[in-house]
XYZ file of C-alpha atoms in Angstrom:
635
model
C 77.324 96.326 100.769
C 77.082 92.309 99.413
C 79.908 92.400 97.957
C 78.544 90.058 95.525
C 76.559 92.496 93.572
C 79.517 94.054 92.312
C 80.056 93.522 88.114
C 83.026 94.783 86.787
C 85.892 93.258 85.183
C 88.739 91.806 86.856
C 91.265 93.512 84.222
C 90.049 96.683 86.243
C 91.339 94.990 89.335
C 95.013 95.877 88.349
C 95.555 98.172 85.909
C 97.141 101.592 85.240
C 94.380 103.220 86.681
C 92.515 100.508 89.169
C 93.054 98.305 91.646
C 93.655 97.858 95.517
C 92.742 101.855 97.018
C 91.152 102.784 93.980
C 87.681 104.105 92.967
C 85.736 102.307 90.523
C 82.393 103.827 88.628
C 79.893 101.173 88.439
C 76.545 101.327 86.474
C 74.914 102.053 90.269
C 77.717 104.467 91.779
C 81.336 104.031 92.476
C 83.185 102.014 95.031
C 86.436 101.326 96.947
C 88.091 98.004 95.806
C 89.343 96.547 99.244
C 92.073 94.623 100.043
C 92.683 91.626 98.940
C 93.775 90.195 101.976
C 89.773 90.512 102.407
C 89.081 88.344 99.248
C 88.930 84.866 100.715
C 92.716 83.507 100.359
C 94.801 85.185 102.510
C 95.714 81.846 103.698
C 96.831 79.595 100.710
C 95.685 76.028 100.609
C 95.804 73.001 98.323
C 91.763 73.999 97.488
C 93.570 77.378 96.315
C 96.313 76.481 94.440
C 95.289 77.153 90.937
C 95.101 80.861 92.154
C 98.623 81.044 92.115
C 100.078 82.451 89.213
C 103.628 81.005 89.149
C 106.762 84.066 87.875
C 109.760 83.350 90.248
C 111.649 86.328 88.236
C 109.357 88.076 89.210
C 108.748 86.787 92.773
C 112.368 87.592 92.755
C 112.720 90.762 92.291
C 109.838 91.526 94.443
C 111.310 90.455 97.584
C 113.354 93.456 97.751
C 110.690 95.630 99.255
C 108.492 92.449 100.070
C 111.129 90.100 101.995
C 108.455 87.312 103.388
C 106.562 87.496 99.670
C 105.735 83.706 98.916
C 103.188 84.217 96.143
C 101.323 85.579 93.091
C 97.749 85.503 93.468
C 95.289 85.963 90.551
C 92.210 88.232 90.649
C 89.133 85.504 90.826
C 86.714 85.202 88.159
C 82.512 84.976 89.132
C 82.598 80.871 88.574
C 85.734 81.491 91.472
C 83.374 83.174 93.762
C 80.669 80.594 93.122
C 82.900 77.320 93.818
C 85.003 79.044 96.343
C 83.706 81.694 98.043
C 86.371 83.484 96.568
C 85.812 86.963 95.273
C 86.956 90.867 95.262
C 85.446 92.758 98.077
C 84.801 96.482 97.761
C 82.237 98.577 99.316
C 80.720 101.890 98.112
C 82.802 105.451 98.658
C 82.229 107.987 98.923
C 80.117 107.374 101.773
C 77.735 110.089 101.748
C 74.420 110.000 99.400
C 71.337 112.132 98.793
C 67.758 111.512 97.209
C 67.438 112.771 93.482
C 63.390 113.885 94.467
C 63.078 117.386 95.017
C 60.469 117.111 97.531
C 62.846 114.494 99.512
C 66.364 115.353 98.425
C 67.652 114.106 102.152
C 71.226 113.668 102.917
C 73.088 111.124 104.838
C 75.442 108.500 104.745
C 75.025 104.949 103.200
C 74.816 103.509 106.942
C 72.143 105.771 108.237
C 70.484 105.408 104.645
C 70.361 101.666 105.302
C 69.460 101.708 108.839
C 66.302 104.057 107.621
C 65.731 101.193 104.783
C 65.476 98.291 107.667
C 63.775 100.495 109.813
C 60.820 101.128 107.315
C 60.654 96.997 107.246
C 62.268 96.506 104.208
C 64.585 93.563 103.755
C 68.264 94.461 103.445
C 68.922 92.367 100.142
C 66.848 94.892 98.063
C 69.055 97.607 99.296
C 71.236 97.499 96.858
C 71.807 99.842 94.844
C 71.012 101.781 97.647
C 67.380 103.605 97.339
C 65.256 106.166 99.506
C 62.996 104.120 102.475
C 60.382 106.927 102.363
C 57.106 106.093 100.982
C 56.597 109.280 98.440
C 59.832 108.475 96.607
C 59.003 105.122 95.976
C 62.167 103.333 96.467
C 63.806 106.298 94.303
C 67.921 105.553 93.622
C 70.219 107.208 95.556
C 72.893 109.621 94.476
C 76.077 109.593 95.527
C 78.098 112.660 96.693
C 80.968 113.522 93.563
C 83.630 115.294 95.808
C 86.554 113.435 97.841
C 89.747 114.315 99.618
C 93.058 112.899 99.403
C 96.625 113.453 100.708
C 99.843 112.808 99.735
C 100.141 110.142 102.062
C 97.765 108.370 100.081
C 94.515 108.736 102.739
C 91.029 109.173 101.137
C 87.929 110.911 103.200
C 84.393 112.231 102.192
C 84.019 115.932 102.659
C 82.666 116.735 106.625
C 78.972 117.212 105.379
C 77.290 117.228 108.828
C 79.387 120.426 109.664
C 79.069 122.120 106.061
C 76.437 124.380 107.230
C 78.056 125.244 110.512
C 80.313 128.324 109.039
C 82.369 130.489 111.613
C 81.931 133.915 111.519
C 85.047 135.052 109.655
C 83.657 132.499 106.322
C 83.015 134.563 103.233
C 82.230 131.393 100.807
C 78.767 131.334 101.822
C 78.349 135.827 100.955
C 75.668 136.189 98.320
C 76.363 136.060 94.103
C 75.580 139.845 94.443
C 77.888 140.712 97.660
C 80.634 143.134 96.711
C 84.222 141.621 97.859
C 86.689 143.606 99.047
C 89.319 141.479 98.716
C 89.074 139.807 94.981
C 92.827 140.567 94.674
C 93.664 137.805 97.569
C 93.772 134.263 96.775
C 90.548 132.699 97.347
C 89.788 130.931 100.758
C 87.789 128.111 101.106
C 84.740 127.379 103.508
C 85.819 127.954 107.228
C 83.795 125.175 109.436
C 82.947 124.971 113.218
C 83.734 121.195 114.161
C 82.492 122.194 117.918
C 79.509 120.437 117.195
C 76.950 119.779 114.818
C 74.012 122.384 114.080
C 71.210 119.967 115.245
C 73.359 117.434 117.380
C 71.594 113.757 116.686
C 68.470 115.611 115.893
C 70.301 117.128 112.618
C 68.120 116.295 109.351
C 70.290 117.143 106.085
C 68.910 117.874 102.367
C 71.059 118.265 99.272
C 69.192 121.342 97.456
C 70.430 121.800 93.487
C 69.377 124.879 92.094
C 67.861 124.887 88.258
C 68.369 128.259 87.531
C 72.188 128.602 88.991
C 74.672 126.120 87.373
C 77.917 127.047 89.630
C 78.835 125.465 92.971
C 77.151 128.454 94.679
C 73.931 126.649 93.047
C 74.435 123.471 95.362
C 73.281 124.059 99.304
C 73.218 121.808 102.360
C 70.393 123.018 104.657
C 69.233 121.476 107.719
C 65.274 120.997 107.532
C 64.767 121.528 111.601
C 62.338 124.131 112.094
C 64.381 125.708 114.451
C 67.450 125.635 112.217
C 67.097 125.979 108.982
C 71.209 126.586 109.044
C 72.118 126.201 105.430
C 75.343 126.786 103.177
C 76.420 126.303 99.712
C 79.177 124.794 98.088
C 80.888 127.542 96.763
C 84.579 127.414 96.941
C 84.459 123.829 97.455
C 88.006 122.942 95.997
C 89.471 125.307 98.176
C 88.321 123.720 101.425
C 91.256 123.237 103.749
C 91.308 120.580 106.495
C 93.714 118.126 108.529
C 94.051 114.488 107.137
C 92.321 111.936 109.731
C 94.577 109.472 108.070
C 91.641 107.256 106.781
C 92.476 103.853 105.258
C 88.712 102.974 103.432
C 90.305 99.876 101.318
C 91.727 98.329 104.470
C 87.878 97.845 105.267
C 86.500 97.959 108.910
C 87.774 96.926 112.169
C 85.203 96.444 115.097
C 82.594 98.839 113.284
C 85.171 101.088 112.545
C 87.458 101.985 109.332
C 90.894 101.716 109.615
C 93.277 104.572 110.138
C 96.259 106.126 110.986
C 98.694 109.208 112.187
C 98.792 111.170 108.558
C 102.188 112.868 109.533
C 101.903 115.478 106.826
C 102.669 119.032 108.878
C 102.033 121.374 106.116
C 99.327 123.199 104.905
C 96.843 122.789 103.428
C 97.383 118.362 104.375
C 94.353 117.436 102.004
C 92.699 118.566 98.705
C 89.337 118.311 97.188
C 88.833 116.420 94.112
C 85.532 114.994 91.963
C 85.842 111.408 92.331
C 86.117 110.746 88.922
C 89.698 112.873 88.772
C 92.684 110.682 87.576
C 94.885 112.358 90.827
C 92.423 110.725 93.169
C 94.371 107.218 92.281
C 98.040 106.175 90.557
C 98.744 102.256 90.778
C 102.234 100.931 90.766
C 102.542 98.146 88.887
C 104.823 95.957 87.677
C 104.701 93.507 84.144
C 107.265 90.788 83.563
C 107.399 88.633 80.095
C 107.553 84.550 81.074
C 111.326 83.192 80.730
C 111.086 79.420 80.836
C 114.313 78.570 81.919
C 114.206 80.819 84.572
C 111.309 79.249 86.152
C 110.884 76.150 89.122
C 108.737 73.492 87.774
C 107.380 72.720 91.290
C 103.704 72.281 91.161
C 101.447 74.920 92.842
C 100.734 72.141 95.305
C 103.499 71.151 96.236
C 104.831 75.146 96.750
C 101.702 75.395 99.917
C 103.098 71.893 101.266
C 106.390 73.685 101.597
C 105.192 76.600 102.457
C 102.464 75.122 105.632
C 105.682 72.884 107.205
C 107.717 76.235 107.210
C 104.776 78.314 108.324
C 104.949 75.084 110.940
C 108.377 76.006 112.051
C 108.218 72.285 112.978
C 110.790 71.364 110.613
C 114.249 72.144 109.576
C 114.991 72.541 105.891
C 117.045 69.650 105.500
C 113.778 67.641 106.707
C 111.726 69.405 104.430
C 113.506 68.996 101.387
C 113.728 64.967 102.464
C 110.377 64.973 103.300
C 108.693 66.504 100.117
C 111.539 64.715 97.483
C 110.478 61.210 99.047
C 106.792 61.876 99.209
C 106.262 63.043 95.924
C 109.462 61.585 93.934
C 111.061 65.053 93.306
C 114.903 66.121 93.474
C 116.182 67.521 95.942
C 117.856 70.778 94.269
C 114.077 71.287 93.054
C 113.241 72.159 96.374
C 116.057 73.103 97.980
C 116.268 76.030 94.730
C 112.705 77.406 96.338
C 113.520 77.338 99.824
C 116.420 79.481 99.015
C 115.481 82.706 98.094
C 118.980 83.533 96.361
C 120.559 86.970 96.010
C 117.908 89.508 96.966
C 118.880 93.092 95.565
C 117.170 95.927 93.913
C 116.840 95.518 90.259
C 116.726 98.434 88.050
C 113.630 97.944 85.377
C 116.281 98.463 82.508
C 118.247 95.866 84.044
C 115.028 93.491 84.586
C 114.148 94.169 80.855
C 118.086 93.296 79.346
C 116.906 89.512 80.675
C 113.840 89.664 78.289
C 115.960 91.137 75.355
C 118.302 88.894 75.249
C 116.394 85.883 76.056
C 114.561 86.387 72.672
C 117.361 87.486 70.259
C 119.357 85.007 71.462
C 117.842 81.890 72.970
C 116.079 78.672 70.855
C 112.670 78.250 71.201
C 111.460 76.152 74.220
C 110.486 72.872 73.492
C 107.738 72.942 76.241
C 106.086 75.563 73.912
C 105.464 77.829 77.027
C 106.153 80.584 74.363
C 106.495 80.479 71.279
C 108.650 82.951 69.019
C 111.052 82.607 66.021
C 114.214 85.667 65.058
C 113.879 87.154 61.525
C 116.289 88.919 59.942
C 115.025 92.135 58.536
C 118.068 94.006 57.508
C 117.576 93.716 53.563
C 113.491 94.602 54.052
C 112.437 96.577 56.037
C 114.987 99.886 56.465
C 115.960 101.593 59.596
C 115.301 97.602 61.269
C 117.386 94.451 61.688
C 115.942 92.385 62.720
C 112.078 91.075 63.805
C 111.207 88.381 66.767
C 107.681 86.978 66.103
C 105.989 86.391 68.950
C 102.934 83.619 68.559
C 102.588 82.692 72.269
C 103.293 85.105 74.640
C 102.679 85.539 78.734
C 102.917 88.370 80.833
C 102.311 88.810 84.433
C 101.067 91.975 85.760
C 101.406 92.477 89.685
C 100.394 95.706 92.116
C 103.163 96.357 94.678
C 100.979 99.471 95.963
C 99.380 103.094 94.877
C 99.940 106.720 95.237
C 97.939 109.788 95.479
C 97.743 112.966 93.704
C 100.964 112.100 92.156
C 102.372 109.141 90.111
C 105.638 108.021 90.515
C 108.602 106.754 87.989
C 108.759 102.413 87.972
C 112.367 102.669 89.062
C 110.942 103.900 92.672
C 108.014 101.561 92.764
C 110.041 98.973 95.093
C 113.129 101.370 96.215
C 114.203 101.412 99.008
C 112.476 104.750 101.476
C 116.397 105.696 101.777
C 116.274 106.426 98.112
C 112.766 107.383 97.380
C 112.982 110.885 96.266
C 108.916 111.648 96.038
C 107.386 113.336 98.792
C 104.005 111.218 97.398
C 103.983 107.750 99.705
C 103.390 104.275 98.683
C 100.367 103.120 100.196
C 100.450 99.042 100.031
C 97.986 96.920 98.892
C 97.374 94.502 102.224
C 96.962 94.961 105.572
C 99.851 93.360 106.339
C 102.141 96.281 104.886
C 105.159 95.203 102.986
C 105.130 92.239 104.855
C 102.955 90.400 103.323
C 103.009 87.450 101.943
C 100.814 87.061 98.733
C 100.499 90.041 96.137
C 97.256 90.498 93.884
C 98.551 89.441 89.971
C 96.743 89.270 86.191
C 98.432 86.792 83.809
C 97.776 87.377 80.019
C 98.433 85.488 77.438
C 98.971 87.119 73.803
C 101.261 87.124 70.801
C 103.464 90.264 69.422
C 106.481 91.879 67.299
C 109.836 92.866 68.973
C 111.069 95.184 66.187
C 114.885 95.530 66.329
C 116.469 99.086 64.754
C 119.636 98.942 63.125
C 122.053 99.560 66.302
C 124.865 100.959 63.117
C 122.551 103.593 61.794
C 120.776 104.424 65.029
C 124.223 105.081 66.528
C 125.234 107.333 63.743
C 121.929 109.332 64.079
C 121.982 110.095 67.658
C 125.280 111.607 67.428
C 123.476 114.378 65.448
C 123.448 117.783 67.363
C 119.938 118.949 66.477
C 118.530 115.368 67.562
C 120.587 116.121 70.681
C 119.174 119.258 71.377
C 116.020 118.496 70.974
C 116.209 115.833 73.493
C 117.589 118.710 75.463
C 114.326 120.390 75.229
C 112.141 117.902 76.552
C 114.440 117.593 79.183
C 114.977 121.396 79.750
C 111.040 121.982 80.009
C 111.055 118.649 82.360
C 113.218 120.611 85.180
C 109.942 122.919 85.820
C 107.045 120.240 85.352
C 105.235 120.117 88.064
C 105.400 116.124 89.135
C 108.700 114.874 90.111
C 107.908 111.588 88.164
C 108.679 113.610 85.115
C 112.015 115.263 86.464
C 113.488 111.900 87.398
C 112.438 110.213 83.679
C 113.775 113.139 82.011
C 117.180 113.002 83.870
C 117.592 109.405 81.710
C 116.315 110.527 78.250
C 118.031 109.956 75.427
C 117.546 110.689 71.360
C 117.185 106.979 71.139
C 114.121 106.898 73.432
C 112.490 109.264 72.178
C 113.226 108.051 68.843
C 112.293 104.355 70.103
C 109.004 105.960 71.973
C 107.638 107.777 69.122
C 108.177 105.442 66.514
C 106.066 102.719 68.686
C 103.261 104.691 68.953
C 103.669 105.618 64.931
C 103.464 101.627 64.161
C 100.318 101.217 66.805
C 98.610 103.732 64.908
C 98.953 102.449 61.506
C 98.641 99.125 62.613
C 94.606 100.574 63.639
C 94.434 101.938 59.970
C 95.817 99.145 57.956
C 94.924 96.029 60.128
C 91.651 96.922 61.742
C 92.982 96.562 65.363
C 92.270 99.289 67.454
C 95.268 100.823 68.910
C 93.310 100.450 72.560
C 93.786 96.879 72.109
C 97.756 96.778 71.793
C 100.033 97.940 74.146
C 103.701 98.496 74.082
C 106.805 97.514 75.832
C 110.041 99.458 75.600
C 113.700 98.308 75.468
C 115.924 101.231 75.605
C 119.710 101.540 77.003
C 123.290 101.574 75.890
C 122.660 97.989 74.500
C 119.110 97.533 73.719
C 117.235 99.558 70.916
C 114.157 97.538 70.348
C 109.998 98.225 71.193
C 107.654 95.149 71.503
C 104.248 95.593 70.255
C 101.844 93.360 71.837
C 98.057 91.795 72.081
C 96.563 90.083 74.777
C 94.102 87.965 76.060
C 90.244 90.099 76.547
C 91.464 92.525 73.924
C 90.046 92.786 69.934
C 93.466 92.056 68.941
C 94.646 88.906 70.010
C 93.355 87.003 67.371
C 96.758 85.493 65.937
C 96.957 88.544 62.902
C 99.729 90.807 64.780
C 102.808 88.383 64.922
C 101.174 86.584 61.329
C 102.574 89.845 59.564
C 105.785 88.458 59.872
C 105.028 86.013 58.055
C 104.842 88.823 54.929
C 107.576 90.986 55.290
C 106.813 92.874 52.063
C 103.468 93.895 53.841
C 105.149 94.596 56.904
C 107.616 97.084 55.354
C 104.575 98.667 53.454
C 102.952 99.144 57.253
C 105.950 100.595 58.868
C 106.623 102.875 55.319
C 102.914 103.788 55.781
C 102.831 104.972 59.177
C 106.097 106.998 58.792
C 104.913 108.745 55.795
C 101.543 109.402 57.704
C 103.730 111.280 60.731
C 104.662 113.803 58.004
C 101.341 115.395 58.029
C 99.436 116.177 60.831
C 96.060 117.869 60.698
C 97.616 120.487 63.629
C 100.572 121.221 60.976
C 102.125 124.016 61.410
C 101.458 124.364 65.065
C 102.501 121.393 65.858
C 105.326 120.142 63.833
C 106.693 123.412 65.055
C 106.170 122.807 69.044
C 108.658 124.062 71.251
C 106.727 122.111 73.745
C 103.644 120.362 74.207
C 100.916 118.254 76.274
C 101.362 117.196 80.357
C 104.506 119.777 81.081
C 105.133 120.820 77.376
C 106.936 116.980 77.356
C 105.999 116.738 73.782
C 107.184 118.644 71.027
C 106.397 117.496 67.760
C 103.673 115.076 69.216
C 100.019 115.585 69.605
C 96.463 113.368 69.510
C 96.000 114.127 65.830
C 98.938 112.587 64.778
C 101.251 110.580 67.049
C 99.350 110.266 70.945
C 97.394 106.299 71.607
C 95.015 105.787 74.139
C 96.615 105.912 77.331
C 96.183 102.313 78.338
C 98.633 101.436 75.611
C 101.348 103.794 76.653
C 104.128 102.604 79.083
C 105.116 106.528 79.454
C 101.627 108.262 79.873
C 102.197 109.482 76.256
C 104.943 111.588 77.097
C 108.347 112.436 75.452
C 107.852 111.826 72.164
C 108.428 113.415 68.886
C 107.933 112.678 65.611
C 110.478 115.079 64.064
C 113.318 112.567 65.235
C 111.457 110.209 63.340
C 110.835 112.242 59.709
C 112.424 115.460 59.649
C 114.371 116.089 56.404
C 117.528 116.743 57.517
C 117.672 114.994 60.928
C 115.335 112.423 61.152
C 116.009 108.332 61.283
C 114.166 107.842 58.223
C 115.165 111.063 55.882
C 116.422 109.400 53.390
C 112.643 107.205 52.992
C 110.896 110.507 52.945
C 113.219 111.604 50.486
């Protein structure tokens, strides 16, 4: 499809839920976003160089899994694809579509639809959305096929339509409503194809039939309209359809005609599942965020990074000439560019670890005078109670990068870039370029924004989490973690501690009020936790494209009377819930009973704001009367 004709916004491009693999509803149908090594700048030049979006923490830690990584690239906006020729590619998936008139209602895929389009004389520009060619439906939209299947390697594939209606004799999905089963005690089967060939051969003519009257799968039917076949099935039993991956990589896009693919390697049965395209298990992204440290930045211009980068990519120069090349040409010093040729100690970095650097940067550093950020440390002790301190954030920037995706599954961020030694999932990474994990460029959003690092009193908090019923309730979450069904939430769980949870739930407390008291809506804020033996902090953030960056977040510090009001506010809120006593009293609730006293009516955000997929938390930790952080405000 013109990949031009695609509108959607390029936050979707890497996000929790979108990106490189993923599927994207549109206002015509949904699509695959491609690879970006199919965008237009796989090959960095000095025409490109405000695309890259400069981190080198970040670039840093990358390297680990991505050892030849040289840069960030941002997603380009439509005036990029204008001037440049620079845009997202994607094209539409699934790949099979059928006509909504009853009288047509033929089925095919989009390149047979098409070739029937150009066939009819119609030009190929008016295509899109795609539409019927035949002359009764009037150019009627197409409808796109709502069923995929995915793997655990991460493969996608559209159902085999052409053989639906070609059943083997021992299939009982396609028995009528009124058939009497003799087996309803055995689990349930699904359809039972003959790949051998197709009913018609090349003379097969499909039609997607939907039933008024019946409103179950067994109400959908593909039939063949040949005279002499009239072979027809329904879709009953659908999500229990069984098949062998083909190992088919749709986002990698196609390779002389054909779309790219690979040995699945998955032995057991069955390899694939059946999913609506819409699910949430069709995609997972892994991404990464990192805050902007200054000082811990090269200054070297983009520019000057792709001269250094074409003379190595040259291997016509040593680095000794290079760095005496570049310092005399454009008046730089030498440990400038000598500091990004070498690319230092590269070793996996825990995300705690990568987060301490962020902590302490802003509880302990000056403000820079480049005014890159901009942020200023308030004591809070005497204020605001249970806090010490605030850091008000008026310029902030954050870089967002996708390493890769999963299927079915998400995984933890600690395993994002381990090593496959260590990588306990039996979900695989699926990378984002052709060029596997050896690529050299990595799609990236930067965001600009302001926000609140609230600091708890580490005194107190210490002196609370020694509390046995805080402990054991931590226990809980943990305890009903060991039999959730993901191993994402087995492997967070082993790490919980009171003061996470605490930390957790009290974050999503303050988003809430801050959405009652502050007219931002809590979709518009997002947080960022720092929890470990030596950090006990949350940031709460707006950024750039969201209602809420409009300078009012970090101005409440500015008030700290009004801010300790807020943060009162919302912790006297968590004491009533309109699911009390059901769930104040939880035992165990939401995705794997991870919650307990938690639900949407009183402590869940949307899930774009939550780094945890709004999981282990618990507000009794936060107000209960005899264990809680802040008993002695309720009392």
């Amino acid at each position: 499809m013109p990949n031009d004709k695609i509108k959607h916004g390029r936050s979707k491009h890497i996000s929790n839920y979108g990106g490189v693999g993923s599927l994207i509803e549109t206002t015509d149908n949904s699509i695959i976003i491609e690879t970006f090594d199919n965008w237009g700048y796989s090959d960095l030049n000095e025409k490109l160089a405000h695309y890259i979006i400069k981190d080198d923490r970040l670039l840093q830690r990358l390297k680990n899994r991505f050892l030849n990584l040289r840069h960030l690239v941002s997603i380009p906006t439509d005036r990029d694809s204008f001037l440049h020729q620079v845009r997202p590619k994607a094209s539409y998936f699934p790949k099979w579509f059928y006509c909504t008139n009853p009288k047509c209602a033929r089925l095919a895929t989009y390149d047979e639809w098409l070739k029937r389009w150009l066939a009819s004389g119609k030009k190929r520009d008016f295509f899109n959305p795609p539409k019927c060619s035949n002359k009764d439906c009037k150019e009627n939209h197409l409808e796109q096929i709502r069923f995929v299947m995915t793997c655990s390697n991460g493969h996608i594939h559209d159902l085999p339509w052409e053989y639906w209606n070609n059943r083997l004799a021992s299939d009982r999905n396609n028995a009528e409503e009124n058939e009497e089963d003799d087996n309803k005690n055995e689990k349930p089967s699904g359809p039972q194809l003959d790949y051998t060939k197709k009913c018609c051969g090349d003379q097969q003519d499909l039609v997607y039939r939907i039933s008024r009257e019946n409103t179950e799968l067994s109400g959908i039917w593909i039939e063949c309209k040949n005279e002499k076949c009239k072979k027809k099935a329904n879709l009953k039993g659908v999500f229990n359809f069984e098949k062998k991956c083909d190992g088919k990589k749709y986002w990698l896009g196609q390779l002389n005609g054909k779309f790219h693919e690979e040995e699945c390697g998955i032995t057991m049965q069955p390899s694939i599942s059946v999913k609506l395209k819409t699910s949430n298990s069709v995609y997972y992204a892994n991404t990464l965020s990192s805050l902007f440290i200054p000082e811990l930045q090269n200054p070297l211009s983009n520019e000057i990074r792709i001269d250094i980068d074409n003379m190595l990519e040259s291997e016509q120069f040593t680095t000794e000439q290079i760095v005496q090349l570049i310092s005399i040409q454009k008046k730089i010093d030498n440990e400038l560019i000598q500091q990004y040729l070498e690319s230092g100690e590269i070793k996996y970095i825990p995300d705690n670890v990568y987060r301490q650097t962020e902590y302490e940067y802003f509880l302990e550093k000056e403000q820079p005078d480049n005014r890159q950020i901009k942020f200023k440390v308030i004591d809070c002790a005497e204020q605001i109670n249970g806090f010490s301190k605030l850091v008000k954030i008026d310029k902030l920037k954050k870089t967002t990068v996708q390493t890769s995706f999963t299927r079915n599954e998400p995984i933890d961020i600690d395993s994002i870039l381990q090593d496959q030694n260590e990588y306990e999932y039996t979900v695989q990474r699926q990378s984002v370029s052709k060029n596997n994990f050896d690529s050299k460029t990595l799609p990236a959003l930067e965001s600009y924004g302001e926000g609140i690092l609230f600091i708890l009193d580490k005194s107190k908090l210490e002196q609370w989490e020694k509390q046995q019923d805080v402990i054991e309730r931590t226990e809980k979450i943990k305890s009903n973690a060991e039999n959730a069904d993901w191993k994402s939430h087995q492997i967070i769980a082993k790490t919980l501690t009171p003061r996470k949870v605490l930390i957790h739930t009290l974050s999503h407390l303050v988003m809430r009020e801050l959405e009652y008291v502050c007219g931002y809506p809590s979709s518009s804020l997002s947080e960022r936790l720092y929890v470990s033996g030596t950090m006990h902090g949350f940031l709460i953030s707006a950024f750039d494209g969201t209602d809420g960056y409009l300078g009012g977040l970090s101005n409440l510090c500015n008030d700290l009377e009004n801010l300790r009001r807020i943060i009162e506010s919302a912790i006297f809120r968590a004491t009533d819930c309109s699911s009390d006593p059901i769930c104040i009293e939880s035992e165990g609730q939401g995705v794997g009973q991870l919650n307990l006293a938690a639900c949407h009516s009183c402590t869940l955000t949307p899930e774009t704001t939550c780094e945890l997929s709004n999981l282990y938390l618990d507000r009794n930790l936060v107000i209960h009367n005899e264990f809680g952080y802040f008993k002695t405000m309720i009392e």
